[in-house]
C-alpha atoms as an extended CHARMM CRD file, in Angstrom:
* protein
*
       175  EXT
         1         1  SER       CA             86.7770000000       94.8810000000      102.9990000000  PROA      1               0.0000000000
         2         2  ALA       CA             83.7270000000       97.0530000000      102.9270000000  PROA      2               0.0000000000
         3         3  PHE       CA             85.8630000000      100.0350000000      103.0230000000  PROA      3               0.0000000000
         4         4  LEU       CA             87.7580000000       98.9950000000      100.0210000000  PROA      4               0.0000000000
         5         5  LEU       CA             84.5780000000       99.1680000000       97.8940000000  PROA      5               0.0000000000
         6         6  ASN       CA             84.0250000000      102.7760000000       98.6410000000  PROA      6               0.0000000000
         7         7  ARG       CA             87.4980000000      103.8790000000       98.0560000000  PROA      7               0.0000000000
         8         8  SER       CA             88.3410000000      103.0240000000       94.4380000000  PROA      8               0.0000000000
         9         9  SER       CA             86.9070000000      100.6940000000       91.6870000000  PROA      9               0.0000000000
        10        10  ASP       CA             90.5270000000      100.2410000000       90.5470000000  PROA      10              0.0000000000
        11        11  LEU       CA             91.2840000000       98.2410000000       93.7900000000  PROA      11              0.0000000000
        12        12  LEU       CA             88.6490000000       95.6140000000       92.8330000000  PROA      12              0.0000000000
        13        13  VAL       CA             91.0060000000       94.3050000000       90.0520000000  PROA      13              0.0000000000
        14        14  GLY       CA             93.6050000000       93.0780000000       92.4710000000  PROA      14              0.0000000000
        15        15  VAL       CA             91.5250000000       92.4690000000       95.5660000000  PROA      15              0.0000000000
        16        16  ILE       CA             89.4810000000       89.3700000000       95.9970000000  PROA      16              0.0000000000
        17        17  ARG       CA             85.7420000000       90.3140000000       95.8650000000  PROA      17              0.0000000000
        18        18  ILE       CA             83.5490000000       89.8890000000       98.9120000000  PROA      18              0.0000000000
        19        19  TYR       CA             79.8230000000       89.2910000000       97.9090000000  PROA      19              0.0000000000
        20        20  GLY       CA             78.3930000000       89.1600000000      101.2650000000  PROA      20              0.0000000000
        21        21  GLU       CA             78.5470000000       88.1500000000      104.9020000000  PROA      21              0.0000000000
        22        22  LEU       CA             76.8190000000       85.7520000000      107.0030000000  PROA      22              0.0000000000
        23        23  CYS       CA             76.6480000000       85.3330000000      110.7430000000  PROA      23              0.0000000000
        24        24  MET       CA             74.9130000000       82.2820000000      112.3090000000  PROA      24              0.0000000000
        25        25  THR       CA             74.8440000000       80.6270000000      115.6780000000  PROA      25              0.0000000000
        26        26  ASN       CA             76.0560000000       77.0370000000      115.9180000000  PROA      26              0.0000000000
        27        27  GLU       CA             75.0790000000       74.2560000000      118.1750000000  PROA      27              0.0000000000
        28        28  PHE       CA             77.0070000000       75.5710000000      121.1120000000  PROA      28              0.0000000000
        29        29  ASP       CA             75.4380000000       79.0180000000      120.9810000000  PROA      29              0.0000000000
        30        30  TYR       CA             78.6000000000       80.5410000000      119.5500000000  PROA      30              0.0000000000
        31        31  TYR       CA             78.5840000000       82.7820000000      116.4750000000  PROA      31              0.0000000000
        32        32  ASP       CA             80.0500000000       81.5310000000      113.3570000000  PROA      32              0.0000000000
        33        33  PHE       CA             81.0720000000       84.3200000000      110.8180000000  PROA      33              0.0000000000
        34        34  TYR       CA             81.2550000000       83.6100000000      107.0430000000  PROA      34              0.0000000000
        35        35  GLU       CA             82.2730000000       85.7020000000      104.1160000000  PROA      35              0.0000000000
        36        36  ILE       CA             80.9070000000       84.8540000000      100.6540000000  PROA      36              0.0000000000
        37        37  MET       CA             83.7830000000       85.7170000000       98.3760000000  PROA      37              0.0000000000
        38        38  GLU       CA             84.9700000000       85.2710000000       94.8600000000  PROA      38              0.0000000000
        39        39  LEU       CA             86.0770000000       81.8630000000       93.9900000000  PROA      39              0.0000000000
        40        40  ALA       CA             89.7870000000       81.4090000000       93.6560000000  PROA      40              0.0000000000
        41        41  ASP       CA             91.6010000000       78.5860000000       91.8990000000  PROA      41              0.0000000000
        42        42  ILE       CA             94.2420000000       78.3760000000       94.3470000000  PROA      42              0.0000000000
        43        43  ASP       CA             96.1160000000       80.3760000000       96.8660000000  PROA      43              0.0000000000
        44        44  TRP       CA             99.7250000000       81.3140000000       95.9330000000  PROA      44              0.0000000000
        45        45  GLU       CA            101.2760000000       79.3310000000       98.7900000000  PROA      45              0.0000000000
        46        46  ASN       CA             99.6160000000       76.1370000000       97.5200000000  PROA      46              0.0000000000
        47        47  GLU       CA            100.7710000000       76.7960000000       93.9910000000  PROA      47              0.0000000000
        48        48  ILE       CA            104.3650000000       77.3730000000       95.2140000000  PROA      48              0.0000000000
        49        49  THR       CA            104.1950000000       74.0880000000       97.2120000000  PROA      49              0.0000000000
        50        50  ASN       CA            102.7990000000       72.2710000000       94.2240000000  PROA      50              0.0000000000
        51        51  ARG       CA            105.5730000000       73.6800000000       91.8860000000  PROA      51              0.0000000000
        52        52  GLY       CA            108.0580000000       72.8400000000       94.6030000000  PROA      52              0.0000000000
        53        53  GLU       CA            107.0870000000       69.1360000000       94.5910000000  PROA      53              0.0000000000
        54        54  ILE       CA            107.6710000000       68.7950000000       90.8440000000  PROA      54              0.0000000000
        55        55  HSD       CA            110.5680000000       71.2260000000       90.7130000000  PROA      55              0.0000000000
        56        56  LEU       CA            108.7560000000       73.5970000000       88.2340000000  PROA      56              0.0000000000
        57        57  TYR       CA            110.4880000000       76.8630000000       88.8640000000  PROA      57              0.0000000000
        58        58  TYR       CA            108.9050000000       80.2570000000       87.8570000000  PROA      58              0.0000000000
        59        59  GLU       CA            110.5690000000       81.6540000000       84.7590000000  PROA      59              0.0000000000
        60        60  GLU       CA            111.7090000000       85.2590000000       85.1220000000  PROA      60              0.0000000000
        61        61  ASN       CA            108.8300000000       86.7310000000       82.9650000000  PROA      61              0.0000000000
        62        62  GLU       CA            106.2740000000       84.8500000000       85.1200000000  PROA      62              0.0000000000
        63        63  LEU       CA            107.6870000000       86.3040000000       88.3340000000  PROA      63              0.0000000000
        64        64  LEU       CA            107.8500000000       89.7420000000       86.7740000000  PROA      64              0.0000000000
        65        65  GLU       CA            104.0950000000       89.5400000000       85.7510000000  PROA      65              0.0000000000
        66        66  ILE       CA            103.1660000000       88.2870000000       89.2180000000  PROA      66              0.0000000000
        67        67  MET       CA            105.0320000000       91.0680000000       90.7310000000  PROA      67              0.0000000000
        68        68  ALA       CA            103.4170000000       93.7900000000       88.4800000000  PROA      68              0.0000000000
        69        69  GLN       CA             99.9940000000       92.5290000000       89.3390000000  PROA      69              0.0000000000
        70        70  ILE       CA            100.6250000000       92.6100000000       93.0980000000  PROA      70              0.0000000000
        71        71  VAL       CA            102.5940000000       95.7650000000       93.2380000000  PROA      71              0.0000000000
        72        72  ARG       CA             99.9400000000       97.5430000000       91.2490000000  PROA      72              0.0000000000
        73        73  THR       CA             97.4220000000       96.6340000000       93.7870000000  PROA      73              0.0000000000
        74        74  MET       CA             99.5740000000       97.4190000000       96.7850000000  PROA      74              0.0000000000
        75        75  ALA       CA            100.3060000000      100.8510000000       95.1640000000  PROA      75              0.0000000000
        76        76  LEU       CA             96.6360000000      101.5430000000       94.8850000000  PROA      76              0.0000000000
        77        77  LEU       CA             95.9760000000      100.4230000000       98.5260000000  PROA      77              0.0000000000
        78        78  GLN       CA             98.8990000000      102.8120000000       99.6600000000  PROA      78              0.0000000000
        79        79  LYS       CA             97.6000000000      105.6290000000       97.5060000000  PROA      79              0.0000000000
        80        80  ASN       CA             94.3290000000      105.1030000000       99.5170000000  PROA      80              0.0000000000
        81        81  HSD       CA             96.0320000000      105.0150000000      102.7650000000  PROA      81              0.0000000000
        82        82  ILE       CA             95.3550000000      101.3670000000      103.2820000000  PROA      82              0.0000000000
        83        83  THR       CA             98.0580000000       99.1630000000      104.7830000000  PROA      83              0.0000000000
        84        84  HSD       CA             97.4710000000       95.3050000000      104.7210000000  PROA      84              0.0000000000
        85        85  ARG       CA             99.7210000000       94.3060000000      107.5500000000  PROA      85              0.0000000000
        86        86  ASP       CA             99.7080000000       90.5820000000      106.7460000000  PROA      86              0.0000000000
        87        87  ILE       CA            101.1160000000       90.0180000000      103.2150000000  PROA      87              0.0000000000
        88        88  LYS       CA            101.9190000000       86.4010000000      102.6830000000  PROA      88              0.0000000000
        89        89  PRO       CA            101.3270000000       83.9220000000      100.0100000000  PROA      89              0.0000000000
        90        90  GLN       CA             98.3210000000       82.4110000000      101.7760000000  PROA      90              0.0000000000
        91        91  ASN       CA             96.7290000000       85.7900000000      101.4360000000  PROA      91              0.0000000000
        92        92  ILE       CA             97.3020000000       86.0910000000       97.7680000000  PROA      92              0.0000000000
        93        93  MET       CA             94.7450000000       84.1170000000       95.7200000000  PROA      93              0.0000000000
        94        94  ILE       CA             94.9130000000       83.1790000000       92.0980000000  PROA      94              0.0000000000
        95        95  VAL       CA             91.7070000000       83.8400000000       90.0830000000  PROA      95              0.0000000000
        96        96  LYS       CA             91.8020000000       82.7780000000       86.3980000000  PROA      96              0.0000000000
        97        97  GLY       CA             95.5090000000       83.6740000000       86.3140000000  PROA      97              0.0000000000
        98        98  ARG       CA             95.0670000000       86.9260000000       88.1410000000  PROA      98              0.0000000000
        99        99  PHE       CA             96.8150000000       87.3760000000       91.4820000000  PROA      99              0.0000000000
       100       100  LYS       CA             94.4580000000       88.9510000000       94.1030000000  PROA      100             0.0000000000
       101       101  ILE       CA             95.1880000000       90.0470000000       97.7220000000  PROA      101             0.0000000000
       102       102  CYS       CA             92.7340000000       88.8370000000      100.3270000000  PROA      102             0.0000000000
       103       103  ASP       CA             92.1740000000       88.6670000000      104.1040000000  PROA      103             0.0000000000
       104       104  PHE       CA             92.1200000000       92.3500000000      105.1330000000  PROA      104             0.0000000000
       105       105  GLY       CA             91.4360000000       91.5100000000      108.8340000000  PROA      105             0.0000000000
       106       106  ASN       CA             94.5490000000       93.3860000000      109.9390000000  PROA      106             0.0000000000
       107       107  ALA       CA             94.3900000000       96.0580000000      107.4420000000  PROA      107             0.0000000000
       108       108  ARG       CA             94.1370000000       99.7370000000      108.6170000000  PROA      108             0.0000000000
       109       109  ILE       CA             93.4750000000      103.0940000000      106.9230000000  PROA      109             0.0000000000
       110       110  LEU       CA             96.3180000000      105.3320000000      108.1200000000  PROA      110             0.0000000000
       111       111  LYS       CA             95.5720000000      109.1300000000      108.7310000000  PROA      111             0.0000000000
       112       112  ARG       CA             99.3020000000      109.8440000000      108.2180000000  PROA      112             0.0000000000
       113       113  GLU       CA            102.3340000000      108.3720000000      106.4320000000  PROA      113             0.0000000000
       114       114  GLY       CA            105.7540000000      107.6430000000      107.6250000000  PROA      114             0.0000000000
       115       115  MET       CA            106.9290000000      106.1170000000      110.9130000000  PROA      115             0.0000000000
       116       116  CYS       CA            104.3930000000      105.5120000000      113.5450000000  PROA      116             0.0000000000
       117       117  TYR       CA            103.6490000000      103.2010000000      116.4800000000  PROA      117             0.0000000000
       118       118  GLN       CA            101.6050000000      100.1490000000      115.3520000000  PROA      118             0.0000000000
       119       119  ARG       CA            100.7120000000       96.9490000000      117.0550000000  PROA      119             0.0000000000
       120       120  ILE       CA            102.7290000000       94.0460000000      115.7840000000  PROA      120             0.0000000000
       121       121  ARG       CA            100.6330000000       92.2900000000      113.2830000000  PROA      121             0.0000000000
       122       122  GLY       CA            101.3100000000       89.6430000000      110.5650000000  PROA      122             0.0000000000
       123       123  SER       CA            102.9170000000       86.3150000000      110.1030000000  PROA      123             0.0000000000
       124       124  GLU       CA            106.3570000000       85.7750000000      111.6920000000  PROA      124             0.0000000000
       125       125  MET       CA            108.0230000000       84.3850000000      108.6510000000  PROA      125             0.0000000000
       126       126  TYR       CA            107.0720000000       87.3510000000      106.5070000000  PROA      126             0.0000000000
       127       127  MET       CA            107.5960000000       90.1630000000      109.0130000000  PROA      127             0.0000000000
       128       128  SER       CA            109.9470000000       93.0400000000      108.4250000000  PROA      128             0.0000000000
       129       129  PRO       CA            113.0920000000       92.9580000000      110.5540000000  PROA      129             0.0000000000
       130       130  ILE       CA            111.8910000000       95.6530000000      112.8300000000  PROA      130             0.0000000000
       131       131  MET       CA            108.5420000000       93.8380000000      113.3930000000  PROA      131             0.0000000000
       132       132  PHE       CA            110.4030000000       90.5030000000      113.8390000000  PROA      132             0.0000000000
       133       133  LYS       CA            112.6280000000       92.0340000000      116.4520000000  PROA      133             0.0000000000
       134       134  GLY       CA            109.7420000000       93.6250000000      118.4030000000  PROA      134             0.0000000000
       135       135  TYR       CA            107.7770000000       90.3560000000      118.1470000000  PROA      135             0.0000000000
       136       136  HSD       CA            110.6760000000       88.4320000000      119.7920000000  PROA      136             0.0000000000
       137       137  ALA       CA            111.1950000000       91.0890000000      122.3650000000  PROA      137             0.0000000000
       138       138  SER       CA            107.4870000000       90.7690000000      123.2440000000  PROA      138             0.0000000000
       139       139  MET       CA            106.9220000000       94.3970000000      122.4800000000  PROA      139             0.0000000000
       140       140  PRO       CA            103.2340000000       95.1900000000      121.8190000000  PROA      140             0.0000000000
       141       141  LYS       CA            104.0060000000       98.1070000000      119.3310000000  PROA      141             0.0000000000
       142       142  VAL       CA            106.8950000000       99.2240000000      117.3420000000  PROA      142             0.0000000000
       143       143  LYS       CA            107.6460000000      102.3640000000      115.5000000000  PROA      143             0.0000000000
       144       144  HSD       CA            107.8520000000      101.6360000000      111.7510000000  PROA      144             0.0000000000
       145       145  ASN       CA            106.5000000000      102.3960000000      108.3820000000  PROA      145             0.0000000000
       146       146  THR       CA            103.7600000000       99.8100000000      107.7510000000  PROA      146             0.0000000000
       147       147  PHE       CA            103.8630000000      100.4860000000      104.0850000000  PROA      147             0.0000000000
       148       148  LYS       CA            107.4790000000       99.5130000000      103.9240000000  PROA      148             0.0000000000
       149       149  SER       CA            106.6650000000       96.4930000000      106.0820000000  PROA      149             0.0000000000
       150       150  ASP       CA            104.1780000000       95.3230000000      103.5380000000  PROA      150             0.0000000000
       151       151  VAL       CA            106.7940000000       95.7560000000      100.8120000000  PROA      151             0.0000000000
       152       152  PHE       CA            109.2830000000       93.7440000000      102.8920000000  PROA      152             0.0000000000
       153       153  SER       CA            106.7280000000       91.0110000000      103.3180000000  PROA      153             0.0000000000
       154       154  LEU       CA            106.0200000000       90.8450000000       99.6140000000  PROA      154             0.0000000000
       155       155  GLY       CA            109.7460000000       90.5880000000       98.9400000000  PROA      155             0.0000000000
       156       156  MET       CA            109.8380000000       87.5770000000      101.1550000000  PROA      156             0.0000000000
       157       157  CYS       CA            106.9230000000       86.0660000000       99.2520000000  PROA      157             0.0000000000
       158       158  PHE       CA            108.8520000000       86.4550000000       96.0810000000  PROA      158             0.0000000000
       159       159  LEU       CA            111.9700000000       84.8940000000       97.6060000000  PROA      159             0.0000000000
       160       160  LEU       CA            109.7970000000       81.8890000000       98.4640000000  PROA      160             0.0000000000
       161       161  ALA       CA            108.2930000000       81.8260000000       94.9030000000  PROA      161             0.0000000000
       162       162  ALA       CA            111.7780000000       82.0910000000       93.1920000000  PROA      162             0.0000000000
       163       163  ALA       CA            113.3160000000       79.4210000000       95.3280000000  PROA      163             0.0000000000
       164       164  LEU       CA            110.3570000000       77.0970000000       95.8100000000  PROA      164             0.0000000000
       165       165  SER       CA            111.5720000000       76.5450000000       99.2370000000  PROA      165             0.0000000000
       166       166  TYR       CA            111.5240000000       78.0810000000      102.7910000000  PROA      166             0.0000000000
       167       167  ASN       CA            115.2650000000       77.6530000000      103.2520000000  PROA      167             0.0000000000
       168       168  PRO       CA            116.3060000000       81.1960000000      102.0030000000  PROA      168             0.0000000000
       169       169  LEU       CA            113.6090000000       82.6880000000      104.1820000000  PROA      169             0.0000000000
       170       170  ASN       CA            114.8000000000       80.8020000000      107.2330000000  PROA      170             0.0000000000
       171       171  ALA       CA            118.4160000000       81.8980000000      106.4340000000  PROA      171             0.0000000000
       172       172  ILE       CA            117.4330000000       85.3940000000      106.2700000000  PROA      172             0.0000000000
       173       173  ARG       CA            115.8480000000       85.0470000000      109.7800000000  PROA      173             0.0000000000
       174       174  GLU       CA            119.0190000000       83.6900000000      111.2190000000  PROA      174             0.0000000000
       175       175  VAL       CA            120.9520000000       86.8650000000      110.1130000000  PROA      175             0.0000000000
């Protein structure tokens, strides 16, 4: 996340803020690493789950506003050659009504755009078809456009939010 701070102050609007880091040894002489970050109200997956339990579907204008916020941030990331590589509702936090992307542990700054070989990263449910196929073929790398894979993952997030159910996501995976 430190590289984000140096790239563009506009990114900070849609990216969870990291205030500091802490590394401590625990009782087993292992290191525990902590990030001190902006306090979120909830992550998007939990909000979707909560809405699903009471059948409180998003209205079209709500989904469009959420999409606008996240897409603006992803466009700025792409403009700065940053690919997230693990877009999923658990990595989108809600802070005072604002949707913010977090967990840049798999993110990379790409030196060139377009198709390139990249290690398979991300969460299986949200992987693009080419990544999903490579994952199930036990391929360590696949040739794909990581920005397009991020967009596919975001589309899966919106399908989950619109349906308040994993059923459509599972159905797509069966195809």
